[in-house]
Amino acid sequence: MANSAQAQKLVYLVTGGCGFLGEHVVRMLLQQEPRLRELRIFDLHLGPWLEELKTGPVQVTAIQGDVTQAHEVAAAMDGAHVVIHIAGLVDVFGRASPKTIHEVNVQGTQNVIEACVQTGTQFLVYTSSMEVVGPNIKGHPFYRGNEDTPYEAVHKHPYPCSKALAERLVLEANGRKVRGGLPLVTCALRPTGIYGEGHQIMRDFYHQGLRLGGRLFRAIPTSVEHGRVYVGNVAWMHVLVARELEQWAALMGGQVYFCYDKSPYKSYEDFNMEFLGPCGLRLVGARPLLPYWLLVLLATLNALLQWLLRPLLLYAPLLNPYTLAVANTTFTVSTNKAQRHFGYEPLFSWEDSRTRTIRWVQALESSAQ
Ligand SMILES: NC(=O)c1ccc[n+]([C@@H]2O[C@H](COP(=O)([O-])OP(=O)(O)OC[C@H]3O[C@@H](n4cnc5c(N)ncnc54)[C@H](O)[C@@H]3O)[C@@H](O)[C@H]2O)c1
Ligand SMILES: CC(C)CCC[C@@H](C)[C@H]1CC[C@H]2[C@@H]3[C@H](O)C=C4C[C@@H](O)CC[C@]4(C)[C@H]3CC[C@]12C
């Protein structure tokens, strides 16, 4: 616990605090950061659940705003000690234009950095992504890699390009002088595929399985492993980094950390079945039902249809050449850097993470009836 001198004095700002990860970070901060005086939640779309948080001992301030608007970011940040910058456009399906993805993810991040400098906010935690590293467009496997594993990071897709650029901006900003003359301390967290309560893609797979009579059809070989991490542990890592950044500025400033926990290494589909299976879905096929070349053809066809239909409607299915390549390339992380640098241990065991996620999917089922 904090002593009384440091109790309830800090102001935190969380951008993207109403998204999937953001909501978990907001709730985790309220539970685990006793020094909080005010928590500002900045998002393009504010969630109604914020209202229930406003009755607690911490002042919760909801700010509807856009990270691409520098003046809105600077106004929200004035007087904040720490900013956790989560807001981003997570789009690998072609819903948004490359320009919009760049504006939100890169220009938005630049605006956050400039606002730190302008307002004197000294600590910046950025939610990056494993996609900053890979999988690369050549489909090279990244097997049990860590932050220092050499890997040829070559991107073409707007989302990983934008996350890589934004991460670089954040790391390069470490040490810049903020208002008042103190140095900015920044670091970046790189989650692998996040899962847990609120995960939209899990929800989509669940509903697709229901539509297909309780079945999903295997598309990816079981041998392709995909790194996954529970949202509660990713949130906990953000809270810990934000808490420890001041004390360990020399060690942590300018660093990147993969987000990890004890979730098992499995293929993307087998991993999803850990939750969807107990909710009544079955994954059909011990091996992919369609040959890989046919999946590539279907993915290419989807991309072509998306392009042709764009003037009329938005066609953005889960399968496209990029998502197929990501799902079909091994990318797993094995590291203890966060433990060494700031004492991170997962807050939720694999069993807890699994149970919580299953309960959430089961609740989807009952709410759909
Ligand atoms: N979901 C994953 O598996 C995953 C993995 C690695 C990294 N990440 C990163 O984590 C972050 C959060 O991802 P998520 O899955 O919670 O996504 P999300 O879409 O659920 O949340 C993003 C939030 O940002 C907000 N936002 C978007 N544009 C904004 C803007 N212009 N101004 C202000 N707010 C804006 C959205 O309204 C939303 O609430 C992103 O930066 C993403 O790149 C996600
Ligand atoms: C072949 C298809 C049937 C399967 C399609 C699955 C596909 C939609 C999934 C597979 C892997 C997923 C990505 C991965 O978990 C990691 C990230 C990083 C994060 O920053 C953003 C989301 C993203 C790209 C996931 C998107 C959905 C993917 C591609």
Short mmCIF file of C-alpha atoms and ligand atoms in Angstrom, two decimals:
data_model
loop_
_atom_site.label_atom_id
_atom_site.label_comp_id
_atom_site.label_asym_id
_atom_site.label_seq_id
_atom_site.Cartn_x
_atom_site.Cartn_y
_atom_site.Cartn_z
CA MET A 1 0.00 0.00 0.00
CA ALA A 2 1.11 3.57 -0.58
CA ASN A 3 1.96 5.61 2.52
CA SER A 4 -0.26 8.56 3.34
CA ALA A 5 2.19 11.10 1.82
CA GLN A 6 1.94 9.49 -1.59
CA ALA A 7 -1.66 8.34 -1.31
CA GLN A 8 -4.08 9.58 -3.96
CA LYS A 9 -1.95 12.20 -5.64
CA LEU A 10 -1.50 10.94 -9.18
CA VAL A 11 -3.42 11.84 -12.31
CA TYR A 12 -3.44 9.21 -15.06
CA LEU A 13 -4.74 9.55 -18.58
CA VAL A 14 -5.68 6.46 -20.57
CA THR A 15 -6.28 6.97 -24.29
CA GLY A 16 -8.51 4.36 -25.90
CA GLY A 17 -9.80 3.57 -22.41
CA CYS A 18 -13.16 2.38 -23.74
CA GLY A 19 -11.81 -0.32 -26.07
CA PHE A 20 -11.27 -4.00 -25.40
CA LEU A 21 -7.87 -3.64 -23.70
CA GLY A 22 -8.54 -0.09 -22.50
CA GLU A 23 -11.52 -1.07 -20.35
CA HIS A 24 -9.45 -3.76 -18.62
CA VAL A 25 -6.62 -1.28 -18.01
CA VAL A 26 -9.05 1.29 -16.59
CA ARG A 27 -10.63 -1.25 -14.21
CA MET A 28 -7.22 -2.64 -13.23
CA LEU A 29 -5.88 0.83 -12.43
CA LEU A 30 -8.84 1.52 -10.17
CA GLN A 31 -8.24 -1.78 -8.36
CA GLN A 32 -4.45 -1.83 -8.22
CA GLU A 33 -3.14 1.74 -8.14
CA PRO A 34 -3.78 3.19 -4.68
CA ARG A 35 -1.94 6.44 -5.51
CA LEU A 36 -4.56 7.47 -8.08
CA ARG A 37 -6.35 10.73 -7.47
CA GLU A 38 -7.88 11.16 -10.89
CA LEU A 39 -8.28 8.82 -13.83
CA ARG A 40 -8.99 10.46 -17.18
CA ILE A 41 -10.39 8.27 -19.90
CA PHE A 42 -9.96 9.67 -23.38
CA ASP A 43 -11.71 7.95 -26.26
CA LEU A 44 -13.50 8.68 -29.50
CA HIS A 45 -16.47 6.66 -28.24
CA LEU A 46 -17.26 6.70 -24.52
CA GLY A 47 -18.85 3.58 -23.03
CA PRO A 48 -21.94 3.77 -20.78
CA TRP A 49 -20.17 1.51 -18.23
CA LEU A 50 -18.00 4.50 -17.27
CA GLU A 51 -20.90 5.89 -15.24
CA GLU A 52 -20.65 3.09 -12.65
CA LEU A 53 -16.99 4.00 -12.02
CA LYS A 54 -17.80 7.56 -11.08
CA THR A 55 -19.12 6.66 -7.63
CA GLY A 56 -15.78 5.36 -6.27
CA PRO A 57 -13.07 7.23 -4.32
CA VAL A 58 -11.04 8.09 -7.45
CA GLN A 59 -12.24 10.93 -9.64
CA VAL A 60 -13.06 9.37 -13.01
CA THR A 61 -13.19 11.89 -15.85
CA ALA A 62 -14.51 10.75 -19.21
CA ILE A 63 -13.25 12.79 -22.15
CA GLN A 64 -14.69 12.29 -25.59
CA GLY A 65 -11.88 13.17 -27.96
CA ASP A 66 -9.82 12.26 -30.98
CA VAL A 67 -6.09 11.54 -30.80
CA THR A 68 -5.64 12.94 -34.30
CA GLN A 69 -6.61 16.36 -32.92
CA ALA A 70 -3.49 17.69 -31.20
CA HIS A 71 -5.35 20.39 -29.24
CA GLU A 72 -7.83 17.86 -27.81
CA VAL A 73 -5.02 15.60 -26.65
CA ALA A 74 -3.06 18.47 -25.08
CA ALA A 75 -6.15 19.77 -23.27
CA ALA A 76 -6.92 16.31 -21.86
CA MET A 77 -3.35 15.79 -20.76
CA ASP A 78 -2.84 19.04 -18.88
CA GLY A 79 -1.76 18.20 -15.33
CA ALA A 80 -1.51 14.43 -15.89
CA HIS A 81 1.49 12.60 -14.44
CA VAL A 82 1.25 9.46 -16.53
CA VAL A 83 -0.29 8.70 -19.91
CA ILE A 84 -1.08 5.19 -21.07
CA HIS A 85 -1.58 5.48 -24.81
CA ILE A 86 -3.72 2.55 -25.95
CA ALA A 87 -5.95 4.23 -28.54
CA GLY A 88 -5.42 2.87 -31.99
CA LEU A 89 -7.11 1.69 -35.11
CA VAL A 90 -6.80 -2.11 -35.05
CA ASP A 91 -7.63 -2.99 -38.61
CA VAL A 92 -6.19 -5.86 -40.59
CA PHE A 93 -9.40 -6.43 -42.54
CA GLY A 94 -9.39 -3.38 -44.81
CA ARG A 95 -12.21 -1.56 -43.03
CA ALA A 96 -10.31 1.73 -42.80
CA SER A 97 -8.08 3.36 -45.39
CA PRO A 98 -4.28 3.23 -44.96
CA LYS A 99 -4.39 7.01 -44.56
CA THR A 100 -6.82 6.84 -41.64
CA ILE A 101 -4.80 4.07 -39.99
CA HIS A 102 -1.68 6.22 -40.29
CA GLU A 103 -3.44 9.31 -38.96
CA VAL A 104 -4.77 7.56 -35.87
CA ASN A 105 -1.86 5.28 -35.06
CA VAL A 106 1.12 7.41 -36.08
CA GLN A 107 -0.05 11.04 -36.03
CA GLY A 108 -2.16 10.27 -32.94
CA THR A 109 0.92 8.95 -31.16
CA GLN A 110 2.99 11.95 -32.26
CA ASN A 111 0.27 14.18 -30.81
CA VAL A 112 0.45 12.33 -27.50
CA ILE A 113 4.24 12.77 -27.37
CA GLU A 114 4.02 16.49 -28.20
CA ALA A 115 1.31 16.91 -25.57
CA CYS A 116 3.62 15.30 -22.98
CA VAL A 117 6.33 17.82 -23.87
CA GLN A 118 3.91 20.73 -23.90
CA THR A 119 2.10 19.93 -20.66
CA GLY A 120 4.96 18.41 -18.64
CA THR A 121 3.61 14.85 -18.47
CA GLN A 122 6.74 12.85 -17.72
CA PHE A 123 5.74 9.20 -18.14
CA LEU A 124 4.39 7.63 -21.31
CA VAL A 125 3.46 3.97 -21.72
CA TYR A 126 2.61 2.97 -25.29
CA THR A 127 0.61 -0.12 -26.33
CA SER A 128 2.53 -1.39 -29.29
CA SER A 129 2.05 -4.86 -30.80
CA MET A 130 3.90 -8.04 -31.64
CA GLU A 131 3.12 -7.00 -35.23
CA VAL A 132 5.93 -4.46 -34.99
CA VAL A 133 8.25 -7.46 -35.21
CA GLY A 134 6.20 -9.91 -37.23
CA PRO A 135 5.14 -12.22 -38.71
CA ASN A 136 6.94 -10.68 -41.66
CA ILE A 137 5.65 -10.82 -45.22
CA LYS A 138 8.11 -13.63 -45.97
CA GLY A 139 6.35 -15.92 -43.47
CA HIS A 140 9.50 -16.57 -41.40
CA PRO A 141 8.66 -18.30 -38.12
CA PHE A 142 9.43 -16.52 -34.84
CA TYR A 143 9.65 -19.42 -32.41
CA ARG A 144 9.81 -18.70 -28.65
CA GLY A 145 11.56 -15.42 -29.45
CA ASN A 146 12.33 -12.60 -27.05
CA GLU A 147 12.96 -8.86 -27.33
CA ASP A 148 16.52 -9.47 -28.57
CA THR A 149 15.84 -12.25 -31.05
CA PRO A 150 17.04 -11.23 -34.51
CA TYR A 151 14.17 -11.23 -36.99
CA GLU A 152 13.73 -9.60 -40.36
CA ALA A 153 10.82 -7.24 -39.70
CA VAL A 154 9.50 -6.33 -43.15
CA HIS A 155 5.99 -4.94 -43.35
CA LYS A 156 3.71 -3.92 -46.14
CA HIS A 157 0.32 -3.87 -44.45
CA PRO A 158 -0.79 -0.44 -43.11
CA TYR A 159 -1.52 -1.71 -39.57
CA PRO A 160 1.89 -3.22 -38.70
CA CYS A 161 3.61 -0.37 -40.59
CA SER A 162 1.75 2.17 -38.47
CA LYS A 163 2.45 0.36 -35.19
CA ALA A 164 6.15 0.06 -36.04
CA LEU A 165 6.40 3.77 -36.89
CA ALA A 166 4.49 4.79 -33.77
CA GLU A 167 6.60 2.58 -31.54
CA ARG A 168 9.75 4.12 -32.97
CA LEU A 169 8.42 7.63 -32.28
CA VAL A 170 7.70 6.68 -28.67
CA LEU A 171 11.11 5.14 -28.07
CA GLU A 172 12.94 8.02 -29.74
CA ALA A 173 11.05 10.49 -27.55
CA ASN A 174 12.55 8.94 -24.41
CA GLY A 175 14.74 11.59 -22.78
CA ARG A 176 13.16 14.61 -24.47
CA LYS A 177 12.71 17.50 -22.08
CA VAL A 178 9.13 18.15 -21.05
CA ARG A 179 7.75 21.42 -19.68
CA GLY A 180 9.58 22.10 -16.42
CA GLY A 181 12.81 20.60 -17.77
CA LEU A 182 12.48 16.98 -16.65
CA PRO A 183 13.16 14.16 -19.12
CA LEU A 184 10.30 12.24 -20.70
CA VAL A 185 10.41 8.53 -19.83
CA THR A 186 8.75 6.24 -22.36
CA CYS A 187 8.40 2.57 -23.01
CA ALA A 188 6.39 0.28 -25.25
CA LEU A 189 4.50 -2.93 -24.53
CA ARG A 190 4.05 -5.45 -27.31
CA PRO A 191 1.12 -7.78 -26.74
CA THR A 192 0.79 -10.89 -28.89
CA GLY A 193 -2.81 -11.80 -29.80
CA ILE A 194 -4.90 -10.67 -26.82
CA TYR A 195 -7.88 -12.76 -25.73
CA GLY A 196 -10.40 -12.57 -22.91
CA GLU A 197 -13.65 -10.90 -21.97
CA GLY A 198 -14.70 -8.46 -24.69
CA HIS A 199 -12.61 -9.92 -27.52
CA GLN A 200 -14.50 -9.10 -30.70
CA ILE A 201 -12.87 -11.72 -32.96
CA MET A 202 -13.61 -14.49 -30.45
CA ARG A 203 -17.20 -13.26 -30.42
CA ASP A 204 -17.26 -13.40 -34.24
CA PHE A 205 -15.90 -16.96 -34.32
CA TYR A 206 -18.43 -18.02 -31.70
CA HIS A 207 -21.37 -16.63 -33.67
CA GLN A 208 -20.02 -18.07 -36.90
CA GLY A 209 -19.80 -21.50 -35.19
CA LEU A 210 -23.40 -21.21 -34.01
CA ARG A 211 -24.53 -20.32 -37.54
CA LEU A 212 -22.70 -23.39 -38.85
CA GLY A 213 -24.60 -25.71 -36.50
CA GLY A 214 -22.03 -25.72 -33.69
CA ARG A 215 -19.06 -26.42 -35.96
CA LEU A 216 -15.97 -24.58 -37.09
CA PHE A 217 -13.78 -25.95 -39.85
CA ARG A 218 -10.05 -26.19 -39.38
CA ALA A 219 -8.10 -23.97 -41.78
CA ILE A 220 -4.65 -23.79 -40.18
CA PRO A 221 -2.31 -26.73 -39.40
CA THR A 222 -2.04 -27.56 -35.67
CA SER A 223 1.74 -27.24 -35.97
CA VAL A 224 1.58 -23.46 -36.55
CA GLU A 225 1.80 -21.87 -33.11
CA HIS A 226 0.39 -18.45 -32.36
CA GLY A 227 1.28 -16.36 -29.32
CA ARG A 228 -1.69 -15.35 -27.17
CA VAL A 229 -1.94 -13.46 -23.90
CA TYR A 230 -4.83 -12.89 -21.51
CA VAL A 231 -6.23 -9.36 -21.47
CA GLY A 232 -6.14 -9.17 -17.65
CA ASN A 233 -2.41 -9.88 -17.67
CA VAL A 234 -1.79 -7.34 -20.44
CA ALA A 235 -3.70 -4.79 -18.36
CA TRP A 236 -1.71 -5.71 -15.26
CA MET A 237 1.54 -5.23 -17.17
CA HIS A 238 0.43 -1.73 -18.21
CA VAL A 239 -0.39 -0.84 -14.60
CA LEU A 240 2.94 -2.17 -13.33
CA VAL A 241 5.00 -0.44 -16.01
CA ALA A 242 3.26 2.85 -15.32
CA ARG A 243 3.90 2.39 -11.61
CA GLU A 244 7.57 1.41 -11.89
CA LEU A 245 8.65 3.76 -14.67
CA GLU A 246 9.60 6.58 -12.31
CA GLN A 247 11.76 4.48 -10.00
CA TRP A 248 13.46 2.53 -12.79
CA ALA A 249 13.58 5.26 -15.43
CA ALA A 250 17.22 4.60 -16.35
CA LEU A 251 16.57 0.90 -16.86
CA MET A 252 13.10 0.99 -18.40
CA GLY A 253 13.14 4.23 -20.39
CA GLY A 254 13.21 3.61 -24.15
CA GLN A 255 12.65 -0.14 -23.71
CA VAL A 256 10.20 -2.56 -25.32
CA TYR A 257 8.56 -5.48 -23.53
CA PHE A 258 6.57 -8.32 -25.02
CA CYS A 259 3.41 -9.07 -23.05
CA TYR A 260 3.37 -12.68 -21.93
CA ASP A 261 1.80 -15.05 -19.46
CA LYS A 262 1.28 -18.78 -19.01
CA SER A 263 -1.19 -19.22 -21.89
CA PRO A 264 -0.24 -22.37 -23.83
CA TYR A 265 1.36 -22.31 -27.27
CA LYS A 266 -1.16 -23.58 -29.79
CA SER A 267 -2.46 -22.84 -33.24
CA TYR A 268 -4.86 -19.89 -33.44
CA GLU A 269 -7.86 -22.16 -33.91
CA ASP A 270 -6.88 -24.78 -31.31
CA PHE A 271 -6.35 -22.00 -28.81
CA ASN A 272 -9.80 -20.53 -29.50
CA MET A 273 -11.29 -23.98 -28.95
CA GLU A 274 -10.05 -23.87 -25.33
CA PHE A 275 -12.99 -21.49 -24.81
CA LEU A 276 -15.38 -22.27 -27.64
CA GLY A 277 -15.19 -26.04 -26.99
CA PRO A 278 -16.66 -25.83 -23.48
CA CYS A 279 -19.38 -23.59 -24.97
CA GLY A 280 -20.53 -26.34 -27.29
CA LEU A 281 -18.56 -25.72 -30.50
CA ARG A 282 -16.53 -28.39 -32.29
CA LEU A 283 -13.53 -27.87 -34.57
CA VAL A 284 -13.96 -30.23 -37.49
CA GLY A 285 -10.85 -31.86 -38.98
CA ALA A 286 -7.57 -33.01 -37.51
CA ARG A 287 -5.94 -31.31 -40.51
CA PRO A 288 -7.03 -28.28 -42.56
CA LEU A 289 -10.07 -29.18 -44.64
CA LEU A 290 -8.98 -27.05 -47.57
CA PRO A 291 -5.52 -27.17 -49.15
CA TYR A 292 -3.42 -24.08 -48.50
CA TRP A 293 -3.38 -23.02 -52.15
CA LEU A 294 -7.18 -22.91 -52.11
CA LEU A 295 -7.18 -20.73 -48.99
CA VAL A 296 -4.74 -18.40 -50.70
CA LEU A 297 -7.05 -18.27 -53.68
CA LEU A 298 -10.10 -17.55 -51.51
CA ALA A 299 -8.20 -14.90 -49.57
CA THR A 300 -7.11 -13.24 -52.82
CA LEU A 301 -10.66 -13.41 -54.11
CA ASN A 302 -11.87 -11.70 -50.93
CA ALA A 303 -9.30 -8.95 -51.45
CA LEU A 304 -10.41 -8.50 -55.02
CA LEU A 305 -14.09 -8.40 -54.04
CA GLN A 306 -13.30 -5.87 -51.34
CA TRP A 307 -11.65 -3.64 -53.92
CA LEU A 308 -14.43 -4.05 -56.50
CA LEU A 309 -17.25 -3.48 -54.03
CA ARG A 310 -15.62 -0.59 -52.19
CA PRO A 311 -17.57 2.11 -54.08
CA LEU A 312 -20.83 0.36 -53.13
CA LEU A 313 -20.33 -1.31 -49.76
CA LEU A 314 -17.73 -2.38 -47.23
CA TYR A 315 -16.85 -6.03 -47.71
CA ALA A 316 -14.34 -6.97 -44.99
CA PRO A 317 -14.30 -10.71 -44.20
CA LEU A 318 -11.87 -12.24 -41.66
CA LEU A 319 -9.99 -14.08 -44.39
CA ASN A 320 -7.67 -12.02 -46.57
CA PRO A 321 -4.09 -12.57 -47.73
CA TYR A 322 -2.69 -10.74 -44.72
CA THR A 323 -4.74 -12.47 -41.99
CA LEU A 324 -4.08 -15.82 -43.65
CA ALA A 325 -0.34 -15.16 -43.60
CA VAL A 326 -0.42 -14.10 -39.94
CA ALA A 327 -2.53 -17.07 -38.85
CA ASN A 328 -0.35 -19.42 -40.87
CA THR A 329 3.05 -18.31 -39.53
CA THR A 330 4.41 -19.41 -36.18
CA PHE A 331 4.92 -16.44 -33.89
CA THR A 332 5.52 -17.24 -30.22
CA VAL A 333 7.28 -15.40 -27.45
CA SER A 334 9.31 -16.70 -24.55
CA THR A 335 10.87 -14.01 -22.40
CA ASN A 336 11.26 -12.85 -18.81
CA LYS A 337 12.37 -9.28 -19.53
CA ALA A 338 9.35 -7.74 -17.81
CA GLN A 339 10.00 -9.87 -14.74
CA ARG A 340 13.66 -8.83 -14.65
CA HIS A 341 13.04 -5.13 -15.25
CA PHE A 342 9.97 -4.42 -13.17
CA GLY A 343 9.00 -7.57 -11.31
CA TYR A 344 6.09 -8.58 -13.53
CA GLU A 345 4.41 -11.89 -12.79
CA PRO A 346 1.09 -12.71 -14.43
CA LEU A 347 -1.79 -11.81 -12.14
CA PHE A 348 -4.04 -14.47 -13.67
CA SER A 349 -3.01 -18.11 -14.06
CA TRP A 350 -3.84 -19.91 -17.29
CA GLU A 351 -6.70 -21.69 -15.48
CA ASP A 352 -8.17 -18.36 -14.27
CA SER A 353 -7.75 -16.77 -17.69
CA ARG A 354 -9.43 -19.72 -19.35
CA THR A 355 -12.30 -19.86 -16.84
CA ARG A 356 -12.98 -16.14 -17.08
CA THR A 357 -13.00 -16.24 -20.87
CA ILE A 358 -15.28 -19.29 -20.98
CA ARG A 359 -17.73 -17.60 -18.57
CA TRP A 360 -17.77 -14.57 -20.84
CA VAL A 361 -18.49 -16.65 -23.96
CA GLN A 362 -21.21 -18.51 -22.04
CA ALA A 363 -22.76 -15.19 -21.12
CA LEU A 364 -22.79 -14.25 -24.82
CA GLU A 365 -24.73 -17.43 -25.43
CA SER A 366 -27.37 -16.66 -22.84
CA SER A 367 -27.65 -13.00 -23.87
CA ALA A 368 -28.20 -14.11 -27.50
CA GLN A 369 -31.15 -16.34 -26.53
N1 LIG B 1 -6.35 -6.82 -29.73
C1 LIG B 1 -5.15 -7.33 -29.87
O1 LIG B 1 -4.98 -8.54 -30.02
C2 LIG B 1 -3.94 -6.43 -29.78
C3 LIG B 1 -2.70 -7.02 -29.81
C4 LIG B 1 -1.57 -6.20 -29.75
C5 LIG B 1 -1.71 -4.83 -29.64
N2 LIG B 1 -2.92 -4.28 -29.61
C6 LIG B 1 -3.00 -2.82 -29.47
O2 LIG B 1 -3.75 -2.52 -28.32
C7 LIG B 1 -4.48 -1.32 -28.49
C8 LIG B 1 -5.93 -1.54 -28.15
O3 LIG B 1 -6.45 -2.56 -28.96
P1 LIG B 1 -7.90 -3.14 -28.72
O4 LIG B 1 -7.88 -4.54 -29.21
O5 LIG B 1 -8.35 -2.82 -27.35
O6 LIG B 1 -8.69 -2.28 -29.79
P2 LIG B 1 -10.12 -1.56 -29.65
O7 LIG B 1 -10.52 -1.19 -31.01
O8 LIG B 1 -11.05 -2.41 -28.86
O9 LIG B 1 -9.77 -0.28 -28.80
C9 LIG B 1 -9.20 0.86 -29.36
C10 LIG B 1 -9.84 2.06 -28.71
O10 LIG B 1 -9.25 3.22 -29.28
C11 LIG B 1 -10.28 4.14 -29.56
N3 LIG B 1 -9.89 5.01 -30.67
C12 LIG B 1 -9.76 4.67 -31.97
N4 LIG B 1 -9.47 5.74 -32.69
C13 LIG B 1 -9.38 6.78 -31.84
C14 LIG B 1 -9.10 8.15 -31.99
N5 LIG B 1 -8.87 8.69 -33.20
N6 LIG B 1 -9.10 8.92 -30.89
C15 LIG B 1 -9.37 8.42 -29.68
N7 LIG B 1 -9.65 7.12 -29.48
C16 LIG B 1 -9.65 6.32 -30.54
C17 LIG B 1 -11.47 3.30 -29.95
O11 LIG B 1 -12.69 4.03 -29.81
C18 LIG B 1 -11.34 2.15 -28.98
O12 LIG B 1 -12.05 2.38 -27.80
C19 LIG B 1 -4.25 -0.87 -29.92
O13 LIG B 1 -3.29 0.15 -29.94
C20 LIG B 1 -3.71 -2.11 -30.61
O14 LIG B 1 -2.84 -1.78 -31.66
C21 LIG B 1 -4.06 -5.04 -29.67
C1 LIG B 2 -7.49 -18.47 -41.81
C2 LIG B 2 -8.60 -17.81 -41.10
C3 LIG B 2 -9.83 -18.64 -41.09
C4 LIG B 2 -8.21 -17.46 -39.69
C5 LIG B 2 -8.24 -15.98 -39.51
C6 LIG B 2 -7.71 -15.62 -38.16
C7 LIG B 2 -7.26 -14.17 -38.17
C8 LIG B 2 -8.46 -13.29 -38.32
C9 LIG B 2 -6.45 -13.87 -36.91
C10 LIG B 2 -5.24 -14.81 -36.78
C11 LIG B 2 -4.17 -14.04 -36.00
C12 LIG B 2 -4.83 -12.75 -35.61
C13 LIG B 2 -3.94 -11.55 -35.29
C14 LIG B 2 -2.97 -11.84 -34.14
O1 LIG B 2 -3.62 -12.50 -33.08
C15 LIG B 2 -2.31 -10.64 -33.61
C16 LIG B 2 -2.73 -9.39 -33.86
C17 LIG B 2 -1.93 -8.25 -33.34
C18 LIG B 2 -2.74 -7.08 -32.91
O2 LIG B 2 -1.91 -5.95 -32.76
C19 LIG B 2 -3.91 -6.77 -33.78
C20 LIG B 2 -4.74 -7.98 -34.10
C21 LIG B 2 -3.91 -9.10 -34.71
C22 LIG B 2 -3.36 -8.64 -36.07
C23 LIG B 2 -4.81 -10.35 -34.90
C24 LIG B 2 -5.90 -10.09 -35.95
C25 LIG B 2 -6.70 -11.34 -36.32
C26 LIG B 2 -5.80 -12.47 -36.77
C27 LIG B 2 -5.07 -12.10 -38.06
#
